[in-house]
Short mmCIF file of C-alpha atoms in Angstrom, two decimals:
data_model
loop_
_atom_site.label_atom_id
_atom_site.label_comp_id
_atom_site.label_asym_id
_atom_site.label_seq_id
_atom_site.Cartn_x
_atom_site.Cartn_y
_atom_site.Cartn_z
CA UNK A 1 -16.75 0.27 10.84
CA UNK A 2 -15.61 -2.33 8.53
CA UNK A 3 -12.13 -2.42 7.49
CA UNK A 4 -12.27 -2.85 4.69
CA UNK A 5 -14.50 1.01 4.59
CA UNK A 6 -10.82 2.31 6.46
CA UNK A 7 -10.97 6.28 7.45
CA UNK A 8 -8.57 6.71 4.55
CA UNK A 9 -10.53 5.49 1.62
CA UNK A 10 -13.78 6.66 2.93
CA UNK A 11 -11.85 10.40 2.59
CA UNK A 12 -11.01 9.92 -0.38
CA UNK A 13 -14.20 8.82 -2.10
CA UNK A 14 -15.52 12.03 0.33
CA UNK A 15 -12.82 13.36 -1.81
CA UNK A 16 -13.61 12.68 -5.33
CA UNK A 17 -17.96 12.80 -5.47
CA UNK A 18 -17.26 16.75 -3.70
CA UNK A 19 -15.21 17.04 -6.54
CA UNK A 20 -17.48 15.70 -9.12
CA UNK A 21 -20.77 17.72 -7.24
CA UNK A 22 -18.25 20.70 -7.78
CA UNK A 23 -16.98 20.68 -10.95
CA UNK A 24 -21.11 20.00 -12.42
CA UNK A 25 -22.28 22.78 -10.61
CA UNK A 26 -19.58 24.76 -12.51
CA UNK A 27 -18.42 26.49 -9.35
CA UNK A 28 -14.36 27.18 -9.29
CA UNK A 29 -12.37 25.57 -5.83
CA UNK A 30 -11.99 30.14 -5.09
CA UNK A 31 -15.49 30.32 -5.03
CA UNK A 32 -16.60 27.01 -2.63
CA UNK A 33 -13.27 28.49 -0.22
CA UNK A 34 -14.68 32.59 0.05
CA UNK A 35 -18.21 31.08 0.50
CA UNK A 36 -16.88 28.64 3.50
CA UNK A 37 -14.57 31.52 4.55
CA UNK A 38 -10.81 29.01 4.05
CA UNK A 39 -8.15 28.86 2.26
CA UNK A 40 -8.32 27.22 -1.67
CA UNK A 41 -5.73 25.10 -0.66
CA UNK A 42 -7.83 23.94 2.04
CA UNK A 43 -11.37 22.94 -0.53
CA UNK A 44 -8.14 21.28 -2.85
CA UNK A 45 -6.70 19.15 0.03
CA UNK A 46 -10.89 18.00 0.65
CA UNK A 47 -10.88 17.40 -2.99
CA UNK A 48 -7.26 15.11 -3.35
CA UNK A 49 -8.20 13.33 0.07
CA UNK A 50 -5.71 14.51 1.79
CA UNK A 51 -7.29 16.22 4.15
CA UNK A 52 -10.48 15.64 6.29
CA UNK A 53 -13.80 17.41 6.00
CA UNK A 54 -16.35 18.19 8.46
CA UNK A 55 -19.81 17.35 8.47
CA UNK A 56 -20.12 21.05 8.50
CA UNK A 57 -18.09 21.96 6.29
CA UNK A 58 -19.71 19.32 3.27
CA UNK A 59 -23.25 20.17 4.27
CA UNK A 60 -22.41 23.65 3.28
CA UNK A 61 -20.13 22.44 0.31
CA UNK A 62 -22.77 20.68 -1.27
CA UNK A 63 -25.97 23.51 -0.22
CA UNK A 64 -23.18 25.77 -2.91
CA UNK A 65 -23.24 22.85 -5.42
CA UNK A 66 -27.34 22.07 -5.00
CA UNK A 67 -26.57 18.33 -3.41
CA UNK A 68 -29.21 17.91 -0.74
CA UNK A 69 -31.71 14.67 0.14
CA UNK A 70 -30.40 11.34 -0.44
CA UNK A 71 -26.84 11.94 -1.69
CA UNK A 72 -26.17 14.91 1.00
CA UNK A 73 -27.17 12.62 4.12
CA UNK A 74 -24.99 10.00 2.37
CA UNK A 75 -22.06 12.36 1.81
CA UNK A 76 -22.11 13.86 5.03
CA UNK A 77 -21.95 10.16 7.15
CA UNK A 78 -19.13 9.43 4.63
CA UNK A 79 -18.07 12.86 6.41
CA UNK A 80 -18.28 11.04 10.24
CA UNK A 81 -16.97 7.69 9.08
CA UNK A 82 -13.83 9.45 7.31
CA UNK A 83 -12.68 11.45 10.61
CA UNK A 84 -12.55 8.58 12.56
CA UNK A 85 -9.30 6.77 14.12
CA UNK A 86 -7.45 4.13 11.66
CA UNK A 87 -6.14 1.43 14.28
CA UNK A 88 -2.78 2.99 13.14
CA UNK A 89 -3.40 6.51 14.19
CA UNK A 90 -0.90 5.79 17.09
CA UNK A 91 2.55 5.05 15.01
CA UNK A 92 1.19 8.29 12.81
CA UNK A 93 4.46 9.61 13.99
CA UNK A 94 6.43 7.09 12.25
CA UNK A 95 4.20 6.87 9.35
CA UNK A 96 4.34 8.65 5.56
CA UNK A 97 1.82 8.72 3.18
CA UNK A 98 -1.95 7.31 3.53
CA UNK A 99 -0.12 3.88 2.10
CA UNK A 100 -1.38 1.77 5.69
CA UNK A 101 -4.97 3.41 5.01
CA UNK A 102 -5.26 2.70 1.72
CA UNK A 103 -3.74 -1.08 2.16
CA UNK A 104 -6.27 -1.41 5.13
CA UNK A 105 -9.14 -1.53 2.34
CA UNK A 106 -7.52 -2.81 0.02
CA UNK A 107 -9.54 -6.61 -1.40
CA UNK A 108 -6.43 -7.19 -3.36
CA UNK A 109 -2.53 -5.72 -3.60
CA UNK A 110 -0.06 -6.70 -6.77
CA UNK A 111 3.18 -5.44 -5.84
CA UNK A 112 6.65 -6.10 -7.33
CA UNK A 113 10.25 -5.81 -5.33
CA UNK A 114 13.15 -5.23 -6.50
CA UNK A 115 15.16 -5.15 -3.27
CA UNK A 116 13.36 -6.44 -0.08
CA UNK A 117 10.78 -8.95 1.03
CA UNK A 118 7.19 -7.55 0.70
CA UNK A 119 6.16 -5.20 4.56
CA UNK A 120 2.80 -8.87 4.67
CA UNK A 121 5.98 -10.90 4.49
CA UNK A 122 8.25 -10.33 6.78
CA UNK A 123 9.84 -11.59 9.88
CA UNK A 124 9.79 -8.63 12.93
CA UNK A 125 13.93 -9.29 12.92
CA UNK A 126 14.30 -9.20 9.11
CA UNK A 127 12.36 -5.62 9.55
CA UNK A 128 14.34 -4.51 12.28
CA UNK A 129 17.30 -5.09 9.98
CA UNK A 130 15.79 -3.84 7.05
CA UNK A 131 14.69 -0.44 8.98
CA UNK A 132 17.59 -0.21 11.07
CA UNK A 133 19.50 0.10 7.14
CA UNK A 134 17.42 2.06 5.31
CA UNK A 135 16.30 4.50 7.76
CA UNK A 136 19.77 6.26 8.87
CA UNK A 137 19.41 8.70 11.77
CA UNK A 138 16.09 6.93 12.88
CA UNK A 139 16.37 6.33 16.87
CA UNK A 140 16.02 2.97 18.34
CA UNK A 141 11.83 3.69 19.48
CA UNK A 142 11.51 4.68 15.76
CA UNK A 143 12.39 1.77 14.96
CA UNK A 144 10.48 -0.33 17.68
CA UNK A 145 7.25 1.54 16.81
CA UNK A 146 8.01 1.23 12.28
CA UNK A 147 8.49 -2.72 13.15
CA UNK A 148 5.09 -3.26 15.47
CA UNK A 149 2.71 -1.10 12.67
CA UNK A 150 4.93 -3.70 10.26
CA UNK A 151 3.96 -6.74 12.10
CA UNK A 152 0.42 -5.75 13.01
CA UNK A 153 -0.55 -4.97 9.46
CA UNK A 154 -0.01 -8.81 9.14
CA UNK A 155 -3.06 -9.77 9.94
CA UNK A 156 -4.56 -8.36 6.71
CA UNK A 157 -3.49 -11.94 5.45
CA UNK A 158 -5.06 -13.96 7.87
CA UNK A 159 -8.02 -12.18 9.09
CA UNK A 160 -11.94 -14.45 8.22
CA UNK A 161 -11.59 -11.37 5.06
CA UNK A 162 -8.25 -12.58 4.39
CA UNK A 163 -6.60 -9.46 2.03
CA UNK A 164 -5.78 -11.04 -1.68
CA UNK A 165 -1.79 -10.94 -2.80
CA UNK A 166 0.25 -11.31 -5.42
CA UNK A 167 3.34 -10.98 -5.47
CA UNK A 168 6.76 -10.93 -7.52
CA UNK A 169 10.22 -10.61 -6.04
CA UNK A 170 13.26 -10.43 -8.83
CA UNK A 171 16.06 -13.00 -7.32
CA UNK A 172 18.09 -10.22 -5.38
CA UNK A 173 15.32 -9.22 -3.14
CA UNK A 174 15.49 -13.65 -1.14
CA UNK A 175 19.64 -13.40 -2.15
CA UNK A 176 21.13 -10.53 -0.22
CA UNK A 177 21.21 -11.81 3.68
CA UNK A 178 19.73 -8.92 5.34
CA UNK A 179 20.31 -9.12 8.85
CA UNK A 180 22.95 -12.04 8.16
CA UNK A 181 22.21 -15.71 7.39
CA UNK A 182 20.07 -16.65 10.02
CA UNK A 183 17.86 -13.69 10.24
CA UNK A 184 17.13 -14.63 6.17
CA UNK A 185 16.61 -18.05 6.45
CA UNK A 186 14.62 -17.88 9.18
CA UNK A 187 12.79 -15.01 6.07
CA UNK A 188 12.90 -17.18 3.53
CA UNK A 189 11.11 -20.24 5.42
CA UNK A 190 8.62 -17.30 5.91
CA UNK A 191 8.33 -16.84 3.28
CA UNK A 192 7.93 -20.31 1.70
CA UNK A 193 4.95 -20.74 5.10
CA UNK A 194 3.01 -17.55 3.43
CA UNK A 195 3.11 -18.94 0.18
CA UNK A 196 1.11 -21.98 1.21
CA UNK A 197 -1.61 -19.40 2.82
CA UNK A 198 -4.72 -19.94 -0.68
CA UNK A 199 -4.50 -15.76 -0.99
CA UNK A 200 -1.20 -15.84 -1.46
CA UNK A 201 0.87 -16.08 -4.73
CA UNK A 202 4.30 -15.43 -4.64
CA UNK A 203 6.96 -15.58 -7.94
CA UNK A 204 10.86 -14.98 -8.37
CA UNK A 205 11.89 -13.47 -11.05
CA UNK A 206 15.15 -14.69 -12.09
CA UNK A 207 18.71 -13.43 -12.38
CA UNK A 208 18.22 -15.19 -15.79
CA UNK A 209 15.12 -13.71 -16.52
CA UNK A 210 17.49 -10.68 -18.08
CA UNK A 211 16.06 -7.05 -18.93
CA UNK A 212 12.63 -7.30 -18.10
CA UNK A 213 9.29 -5.03 -17.89
CA UNK A 214 9.80 -4.13 -14.51
CA UNK A 215 13.12 -2.51 -14.59
CA UNK A 216 12.26 0.76 -13.56
CA UNK A 217 11.23 -0.12 -10.02
CA UNK A 218 8.67 -1.24 -7.73
CA UNK A 219 5.98 -0.63 -7.56
CA UNK A 220 2.07 -1.86 -6.03
CA UNK A 221 -1.39 -2.06 -7.09
CA UNK A 222 -4.14 -1.47 -4.90
CA UNK A 223 -7.72 -3.21 -5.96
CA UNK A 224 -10.71 -2.30 -3.46
CA UNK A 225 -14.01 -4.03 -3.14
CA UNK A 226 -16.61 -1.13 -4.40
CA UNK A 227 -16.80 -0.26 -7.74
CA UNK A 228 -17.10 3.89 -6.64
CA UNK A 229 -13.32 3.70 -5.07
CA UNK A 230 -10.52 3.71 -8.18
CA UNK A 231 -7.60 1.26 -8.28
CA UNK A 232 -4.40 3.13 -7.21
CA UNK A 233 -0.57 2.22 -7.50
CA UNK A 234 1.48 2.68 -5.08
CA UNK A 235 5.15 3.83 -5.94
CA UNK A 236 7.35 4.15 -2.76
CA UNK A 237 10.45 5.71 -2.68
CA UNK A 238 12.70 7.12 0.96
CA UNK A 239 10.50 10.48 1.56
CA UNK A 240 6.67 8.51 1.70
CA UNK A 241 5.66 7.56 -1.49
CA UNK A 242 3.67 8.41 -4.80
CA UNK A 243 0.40 7.82 -6.22
CA UNK A 244 -0.78 7.24 -9.00
CA UNK A 245 -4.59 7.20 -9.97
CA UNK A 246 -5.32 8.41 -13.60
CA UNK A 247 -6.46 5.62 -15.92
CA UNK A 248 -4.03 5.83 -18.52
CA UNK A 249 -1.05 5.07 -14.91
CA UNK A 250 -3.30 2.18 -14.03
CA UNK A 251 -3.82 1.11 -17.75
CA UNK A 252 0.36 1.13 -18.02
CA UNK A 253 1.30 -0.49 -14.59
CA UNK A 254 -1.50 -3.14 -14.87
CA UNK A 255 0.45 -4.39 -18.71
CA UNK A 256 4.02 -4.32 -16.62
CA UNK A 257 2.80 -6.55 -13.71
CA UNK A 258 1.27 -8.99 -15.90
CA UNK A 259 4.58 -8.77 -17.82
CA UNK A 260 6.54 -9.32 -14.53
CA UNK A 261 4.31 -12.41 -14.03
CA UNK A 262 4.96 -14.15 -16.72
CA UNK A 263 8.76 -13.63 -16.68
CA UNK A 264 8.23 -14.81 -13.43
CA UNK A 265 8.98 -18.49 -12.35
CA UNK A 266 5.31 -20.26 -11.72
CA UNK A 267 4.33 -20.02 -7.85
CA UNK A 268 5.59 -24.22 -7.49
CA UNK A 269 8.75 -23.82 -8.95
CA UNK A 270 9.26 -20.35 -6.94
CA UNK A 271 8.09 -21.69 -3.44
CA UNK A 272 11.26 -24.31 -4.27
CA UNK A 273 13.49 -22.05 -4.88
CA UNK A 274 13.06 -20.32 -1.86
CA UNK A 275 13.14 -23.69 -0.04
CA UNK A 276 16.18 -24.83 -1.67
CA UNK A 277 17.51 -21.06 -0.36
CA UNK A 278 16.67 -21.14 2.93
CA UNK A 279 18.79 -24.53 3.15
CA UNK A 280 21.85 -23.32 -0.14
CA UNK A 281 21.72 -20.03 0.38
CA UNK A 282 23.31 -18.35 -2.74
CA UNK A 283 25.35 -15.64 -0.43
CA UNK A 284 27.28 -18.98 0.90
CA UNK A 285 27.77 -20.60 -2.57
CA UNK A 286 28.21 -18.20 -4.54
CA UNK A 287 31.52 -16.31 -4.83
CA UNK A 288 31.97 -12.93 -4.25
CA UNK A 289 33.27 -10.38 -6.93
CA UNK A 290 34.38 -7.60 -4.60
CA UNK A 291 34.06 -7.67 -0.38
CA UNK A 292 35.17 -11.55 -0.07
CA UNK A 293 37.42 -13.00 2.29
#
């Protein structure tokens, strides 16, 4: 299956189509559940893309909505594709939510980060240090699995049909020596290298910008190649994250990202700043208010 049609995005598309046909037919979730012999929560989770549906279930649902012919055949095929296993399936024990599956299907990602280098741009040693500090209680094996899947995701940037990545990093991200000086220097050099890719745009939001539009938190906006798959905003937290899909939410975050980019340094200046920090890191040159030695 084309990587742009990952099982996650197919499940999301299928759920949206089934919900649309149900509402058009004027049928309630309770009626569907009763006809299928399942719980209303299962039908709801199928419609929201959180649960995969069997081709048989999809055919039965479409019969209820009086949908047949080519439309029915197409949706049943989507149901088959949605039940396939993505490359990330072996790592499902350390993945929370559907982000990796949606990322695999995205055409572009626009991302703002306040604290850490985005996973698609991390070195393995930076990832080990960051995950080890943030995931208190994880075993060494779990950390290793998280790092492995994070490194595998980076193929999206260099594959034949690479994803377009636009990132704005708060200056705090490149000022904190995650993993120590040597690890952070290597990470900054990796950032500078990746920023040279034609499909990667990297900007730094300097401390001098003061208050800005992104102060409520970090987020990523994922855009998909098919118009039938609406954009989604992902707001990450310690337990996984929140997916926002309503039109007003998308409009708000698009506006926020545009404002952040306008406040950030241009890409070339940002690359120069990162290269300079790799040689003259802020954590060595600036006196610390607390924790001084």
